[in-house]
Coordinates of C-alpha atoms in Angstrom, one line a residue:
M25 CA -12.9 29.1 6.2
N26 CA -14.3 25.7 5.9
A27 CA -17.7 24.9 4.7
K28 CA -20.3 23.5 7.4
L29 CA -20.0 19.8 7.5
P30 CA -22.9 17.6 8.4
A31 CA -23.3 16.8 12.1
G32 CA -21.4 14.0 13.4
L33 CA -19.0 14.2 10.5
L34 CA -15.5 12.3 11.6
I35 CA -13.7 13.9 8.8
T36 CA -10.7 16.3 8.8
A37 CA -11.3 19.3 6.4
L38 CA -8.1 20.7 5.4
L39 CA -8.3 24.1 3.5
V40 CA -5.1 24.0 1.3
T41 CA -5.7 26.7 -1.0
G42 CA -4.4 30.3 -0.5
C43 CA -6.7 33.3 -0.1
G44 CA -6.1 36.4 -2.3
G45 CA -6.0 39.9 -1.2
G46 CA -8.8 41.0 -3.4
G47 CA -12.0 42.6 -2.2
G48 CA -14.3 39.9 -3.3
T49 CA -17.0 38.8 -0.7
E50 CA -17.2 35.0 -1.5
T51 CA -15.2 32.6 0.8
A52 CA -12.5 30.2 -0.4
A53 CA -14.6 27.4 0.7
T54 CA -17.8 28.2 -1.5
T55 CA -15.7 28.8 -4.5
T56 CA -13.0 26.1 -4.1
P57 CA -13.9 22.5 -5.5
K58 CA -13.2 19.8 -2.8
V59 CA -11.8 16.3 -2.9
G60 CA -11.6 13.6 -0.3
L61 CA -9.1 11.3 0.7
I62 CA -10.0 8.1 2.6
T63 CA -7.1 5.9 4.1
K64 CA -7.4 2.5 5.7
T65 CA -5.8 4.1 8.8
E66 CA -4.3 7.5 10.0
T67 CA -1.3 6.0 11.7
N68 CA 0.4 4.0 9.0
P69 CA 3.3 5.7 7.8
F70 CA 2.2 4.7 4.1
F71 CA -0.9 6.6 4.5
V72 CA 0.7 9.4 6.2
K73 CA 2.5 9.9 3.3
M74 CA -0.2 9.5 1.1
K75 CA -2.2 12.4 2.8
E76 CA 1.1 14.4 2.4
G77 CA 0.9 13.7 -1.3
A78 CA -3.0 14.7 -1.5
Q79 CA -2.2 17.8 0.5
K80 CA 0.6 18.9 -1.5
S81 CA -1.3 18.4 -5.0
A82 CA -4.5 19.7 -3.6
Q83 CA -2.7 23.0 -2.9
A84 CA -1.0 23.1 -6.2
N85 CA -4.1 22.2 -8.3
G86 CA -6.6 24.7 -6.2
L87 CA -8.7 22.2 -4.4
E88 CA -10.0 21.7 -0.8
L89 CA -8.8 18.5 0.6
M90 CA -11.1 16.5 3.1
S91 CA -9.6 13.5 4.8
A92 CA -11.0 10.5 6.7
A93 CA -9.5 7.2 7.8
G94 CA -10.7 3.8 9.4
K95 CA -10.2 3.3 13.1
F96 CA -8.0 0.2 12.1
D97 CA -7.0 -1.8 8.9
G98 CA -10.4 -3.5 7.8
D99 CA -12.7 -0.9 9.2
N100 CA -15.3 -1.0 6.2
A101 CA -17.9 1.0 8.3
S102 CA -15.9 4.1 9.1
Q103 CA -15.1 4.2 5.1
I104 CA -18.6 3.8 4.3
T105 CA -19.5 6.6 6.6
A106 CA -16.7 8.7 5.4
I107 CA -17.9 8.3 1.8
E108 CA -21.5 9.3 2.6
N109 CA -20.2 12.4 4.7
M110 CA -17.9 13.3 1.6
V111 CA -20.7 13.1 -1.0
A112 CA -22.9 15.4 1.3
A113 CA -20.4 17.8 1.8
G114 CA -20.3 18.4 -2.2
V115 CA -16.8 16.7 -3.2
K116 CA -16.0 16.5 -6.8
G117 CA -14.1 13.2 -6.2
I118 CA -12.9 10.6 -3.6
L119 CA -9.5 8.8 -3.4
I120 CA -10.0 5.6 -1.3
T121 CA -7.7 3.1 0.1
P122 CA -10.6 0.3 0.4
S123 CA -10.2 -1.9 3.6
D124 CA -12.7 -4.2 2.4
T125 CA -12.5 -4.4 -1.4
K126 CA -15.8 -6.3 -1.8
A127 CA -18.1 -4.8 1.0
I128 CA -16.9 -1.0 0.0
V129 CA -18.4 -1.5 -3.5
P130 CA -22.2 -0.4 -2.9
A131 CA -21.1 2.7 -0.9
I132 CA -18.8 3.5 -3.9
K133 CA -21.4 2.9 -6.3
K134 CA -24.0 5.4 -4.5
A135 CA -21.1 8.1 -4.6
R136 CA -20.6 7.5 -8.4
D137 CA -24.4 7.6 -8.9
A138 CA -24.4 11.1 -7.3
G139 CA -21.9 12.3 -9.8
V140 CA -18.7 11.9 -7.8
L141 CA -15.4 10.7 -9.5
V142 CA -14.1 7.7 -7.2
I143 CA -10.5 6.5 -7.8
A144 CA -9.0 3.7 -5.6
L145 CA -5.4 4.1 -4.3
D146 CA -3.0 1.3 -3.8
T147 CA -5.6 -1.4 -3.3
P148 CA -8.2 -2.0 -6.2
T149 CA -11.6 -3.1 -5.4
E150 CA -13.4 -6.3 -6.1
P151 CA -14.3 -5.9 -9.1
Q152 CA -11.5 -3.3 -10.0
E153 CA -14.4 -1.5 -12.3
A154 CA -16.3 -0.7 -9.2
T155 CA -14.2 2.7 -9.1
D156 CA -13.8 5.1 -12.2
A157 CA -9.8 4.7 -11.9
L158 CA -6.9 2.9 -9.8
F159 CA -3.7 4.6 -9.2
A160 CA -1.5 2.1 -7.6
T161 CA 1.7 0.0 -7.6
D162 CA 1.4 -3.2 -9.7
N163 CA 1.5 -5.6 -6.5
F164 CA 2.0 -8.6 -8.6
K165 CA 5.1 -7.1 -10.2
A166 CA 6.4 -6.2 -6.7
G167 CA 6.0 -9.6 -5.5
E168 CA 7.5 -11.1 -8.6
L169 CA 10.4 -8.8 -8.3
I170 CA 11.6 -10.0 -5.1
G171 CA 10.7 -13.7 -6.1
Q172 CA 13.2 -13.4 -9.0
Y173 CA 15.7 -11.7 -6.6
A174 CA 15.2 -14.6 -4.0
K175 CA 15.6 -17.4 -6.7
A176 CA 18.6 -16.1 -8.2
A177 CA 20.3 -15.2 -4.4
M178 CA 19.7 -19.0 -3.9
A179 CA 21.8 -20.0 -6.7
G180 CA 20.4 -23.2 -7.0
K181 CA 20.3 -24.0 -3.7
P182 CA 17.3 -26.1 -2.6
A183 CA 14.5 -23.6 -1.1
K184 CA 12.3 -24.2 1.9
I185 CA 10.3 -21.3 1.7
A186 CA 8.0 -19.7 4.1
T187 CA 5.6 -17.3 3.3
L188 CA 4.3 -14.5 5.8
D189 CA 1.2 -13.3 4.2
L190 CA -1.7 -10.7 5.0
A191 CA -5.0 -11.9 5.5
P192 CA -7.6 -14.2 3.4
G193 CA -9.2 -12.3 0.6
V194 CA -7.3 -9.2 0.8
T195 CA -6.4 -8.1 -2.8
V196 CA -3.1 -6.7 -2.3
G197 CA -1.8 -9.6 -0.1
Q198 CA -2.8 -12.1 -2.7
L199 CA -1.3 -10.3 -5.7
R200 CA 2.1 -9.9 -3.9
H201 CA 1.9 -13.6 -3.0
D202 CA 1.0 -14.8 -6.4
G203 CA 3.8 -12.7 -7.7
F204 CA 6.4 -13.8 -5.4
L205 CA 5.6 -17.5 -6.4
K206 CA 5.8 -16.6 -10.3
G207 CA 9.2 -15.0 -9.8
F208 CA 10.6 -17.7 -7.8
G209 CA 9.4 -19.9 -10.3
V210 CA 7.0 -22.2 -8.2
P211 CA 3.4 -22.9 -8.6
A212 CA 0.8 -22.7 -5.9
G213 CA 1.0 -25.6 -3.5
D214 CA 4.5 -26.5 -4.5
P215 CA 6.3 -28.8 -1.5
S216 CA 9.1 -26.2 -1.5
V217 CA 6.7 -23.8 0.2
V218 CA 7.0 -25.6 3.6
C219 CA 4.8 -22.9 5.8
S220 CA 2.3 -20.2 4.9
Q221 CA 1.0 -17.9 8.0
D222 CA -1.0 -14.7 8.0
T223 CA 0.2 -11.9 9.7
Q224 CA -2.0 -8.9 9.0
G225 CA 1.2 -7.1 8.2
D226 CA 1.9 -6.5 11.9
Q227 CA 5.4 -6.9 13.3
S228 CA 4.5 -8.8 16.3
K229 CA 2.4 -11.3 14.3
G230 CA 4.9 -11.6 11.8
Q231 CA 7.5 -12.8 14.6
T232 CA 4.7 -15.4 16.0
A233 CA 4.3 -16.6 12.4
M234 CA 7.9 -17.2 11.8
E235 CA 8.1 -18.7 15.2
N236 CA 5.2 -21.3 14.2
C237 CA 6.9 -21.7 10.9
L238 CA 10.3 -22.8 12.7
Q239 CA 8.4 -25.3 14.8
K240 CA 6.8 -26.6 11.5
A241 CA 9.8 -26.6 9.6
P242 CA 13.3 -26.0 11.3
D243 CA 15.2 -26.0 7.9
I244 CA 13.4 -22.9 6.2
N245 CA 16.2 -20.7 4.2
V246 CA 13.9 -18.1 2.4
V247 CA 11.1 -16.0 4.0
Y248 CA 8.8 -14.1 1.9
T249 CA 7.0 -11.3 3.9
I250 CA 3.9 -9.1 3.0
N251 CA 5.8 -6.1 4.1
E252 CA 8.6 -4.9 5.8
P253 CA 7.3 -4.7 9.7
A254 CA 6.3 -8.5 9.1
A255 CA 9.8 -9.0 7.7
M256 CA 11.4 -7.3 11.0
G257 CA 9.1 -9.8 13.1
A258 CA 10.4 -12.6 11.2
Y259 CA 14.0 -11.4 11.6
T260 CA 13.4 -11.3 15.4
A261 CA 12.2 -14.8 15.5
L262 CA 15.1 -16.2 13.6
K263 CA 17.7 -14.3 15.4
A264 CA 16.3 -15.5 18.6
K265 CA 16.9 -19.2 17.1
G266 CA 20.6 -18.1 15.7
R267 CA 19.1 -18.4 12.3
E268 CA 19.5 -14.7 11.1
K269 CA 22.4 -15.1 8.8
D270 CA 21.5 -18.1 6.9
V271 CA 17.8 -17.1 6.3
L272 CA 17.2 -15.2 3.0
I273 CA 14.2 -12.6 3.7
V274 CA 12.5 -10.5 1.2
S275 CA 9.8 -8.3 1.4
V276 CA 7.6 -5.4 0.0
D277 CA 6.9 -1.6 0.7
G278 CA 10.1 0.4 0.6
G279 CA 9.5 2.6 3.5
C280 CA 12.5 4.2 5.1
A281 CA 12.6 1.7 8.1
G282 CA 12.5 -1.2 5.6
V283 CA 15.2 0.2 3.6
K284 CA 17.5 0.9 6.6
A285 CA 16.8 -2.7 7.2
V286 CA 18.0 -3.8 4.0
Q287 CA 21.0 -1.4 4.3
S288 CA 21.7 -3.4 7.6
G289 CA 21.4 -6.8 6.1
Q290 CA 18.3 -7.8 8.1
I291 CA 16.4 -7.8 4.9
A292 CA 18.2 -9.0 1.6
A293 CA 15.8 -7.1 -0.8
T294 CA 12.3 -5.2 -0.9
S295 CA 10.1 -3.8 -3.7
Q296 CA 9.6 -0.1 -3.1
Q297 CA 6.4 1.7 -3.7
Y298 CA 5.5 5.4 -4.0
P299 CA 2.3 6.4 -2.1
L300 CA 3.1 10.2 -2.3
K301 CA 2.8 9.5 -6.3
M302 CA -0.4 7.8 -6.2
A303 CA -2.1 10.6 -4.1
E304 CA -0.5 13.2 -6.1
D305 CA -2.0 11.8 -9.2
G306 CA -5.1 10.9 -7.7
V307 CA -5.8 14.5 -6.8
K308 CA -4.6 15.6 -10.3
A309 CA -7.0 13.8 -11.8
V310 CA -10.1 15.0 -9.7
A311 CA -8.9 18.4 -10.6
E312 CA -9.2 17.6 -14.0
F313 CA -12.6 16.3 -13.5
A314 CA -13.5 19.3 -11.6
K315 CA -12.4 21.9 -13.9
A316 CA -12.9 20.3 -17.3
G317 CA -15.3 17.4 -16.9
K318 CA -12.4 14.7 -17.8
K319 CA -12.7 11.6 -16.1
A320 CA -9.8 9.3 -15.2
S321 CA -10.2 5.8 -16.3
G322 CA -8.4 2.6 -16.1
Y323 CA -5.3 1.5 -14.4
T324 CA -2.3 3.8 -13.7
D325 CA 1.1 2.1 -12.7
T326 CA 2.7 4.4 -10.1
G327 CA 6.1 2.3 -10.5
V328 CA 7.8 -0.2 -8.4
T329 CA 11.7 -0.5 -7.9
L330 CA 13.7 -3.5 -6.2
I331 CA 16.0 -2.1 -3.8
T332 CA 18.9 -4.3 -2.6
D333 CA 22.9 -3.8 -1.7
K334 CA 23.5 -7.2 -3.0
S335 CA 22.7 -7.2 -6.6
V336 CA 22.0 -10.5 -8.6
T337 CA 22.4 -11.0 -12.0
G338 CA 19.3 -10.7 -14.1
V339 CA 17.2 -8.6 -11.8
E340 CA 17.2 -4.9 -12.1
A341 CA 17.6 -3.0 -8.9
K342 CA 18.6 0.4 -7.4
D343 CA 20.7 0.4 -4.1
T344 CA 19.6 1.5 -0.6
A345 CA 21.0 5.1 -1.3
F346 CA 18.3 5.5 -4.0
G347 CA 15.9 3.7 -1.7
L348 CA 16.2 6.2 1.3
A349 CA 15.9 9.2 -1.2
N350 CA 12.9 7.9 -2.2
C351 CA 11.3 6.0 0.7
W352 CA 8.2 7.2 3.1
G353 CA 7.8 6.9 6.9

């Protein structure tokens, strides 16, 4: 039985603990600590896998999971409402992938002031210390790995680079972009970066961005993309120009569709991250807080692996068989 939730609550409450066969009169909802999960959207496979991990971990750790999501990537208002409703429902902890890393901070502060443990998953807030802890991929390292790979794969050939980024002011996008530049060995503003476009991580916008870049610089031979949907958009645009065989595309995420694109040669390499582990570890941390008062703190790296079937010297990687065994979506 779920606890009665406040009116207007746009949250899915998932009772994932089992009920014993004893003769007790108390319901599971009144005795089971609650943990909240707030993702950027409900539909992105990354967040679907994250919710799956949270459900599994909640069941294993004797917690009741409540979940909510923005209506779209960037929907800060819905995330604020979800925090307020979860605090009112008595959660012990909230796991959140913040859509607006700065604007969400006052709502998080109110929750923490009310005694709720708040952990960011995947995306750090600004400042990072606005949450009690962060469980996430090292997004700078993810970008650095594919930058190192692209540099080695070019084997000294002069690079004409296009960066298909996320959106201005989004921490994850900036970290991946900066990591790629470091890994490739070029500073920000280097003339070898001939075009930069924002894609919001969307395939159709990635295609448009690549088309724009090809108009600006037809001789592009390296494409960095914020994620694999943007990479597939870039591939579509390149294929339309007959350039798909001579342009190196590298990306980040490691979703199943993205790993299959690496396997087929559409993407040369991707950095795989692990949303299920982020959520599992986050829920465990809330369970420890609920049961023993122990607060998680600081940053926990949930891992990143370069996935490619065309390995290069000096850059550690796993093949697509490993990637498919560990992918999501």
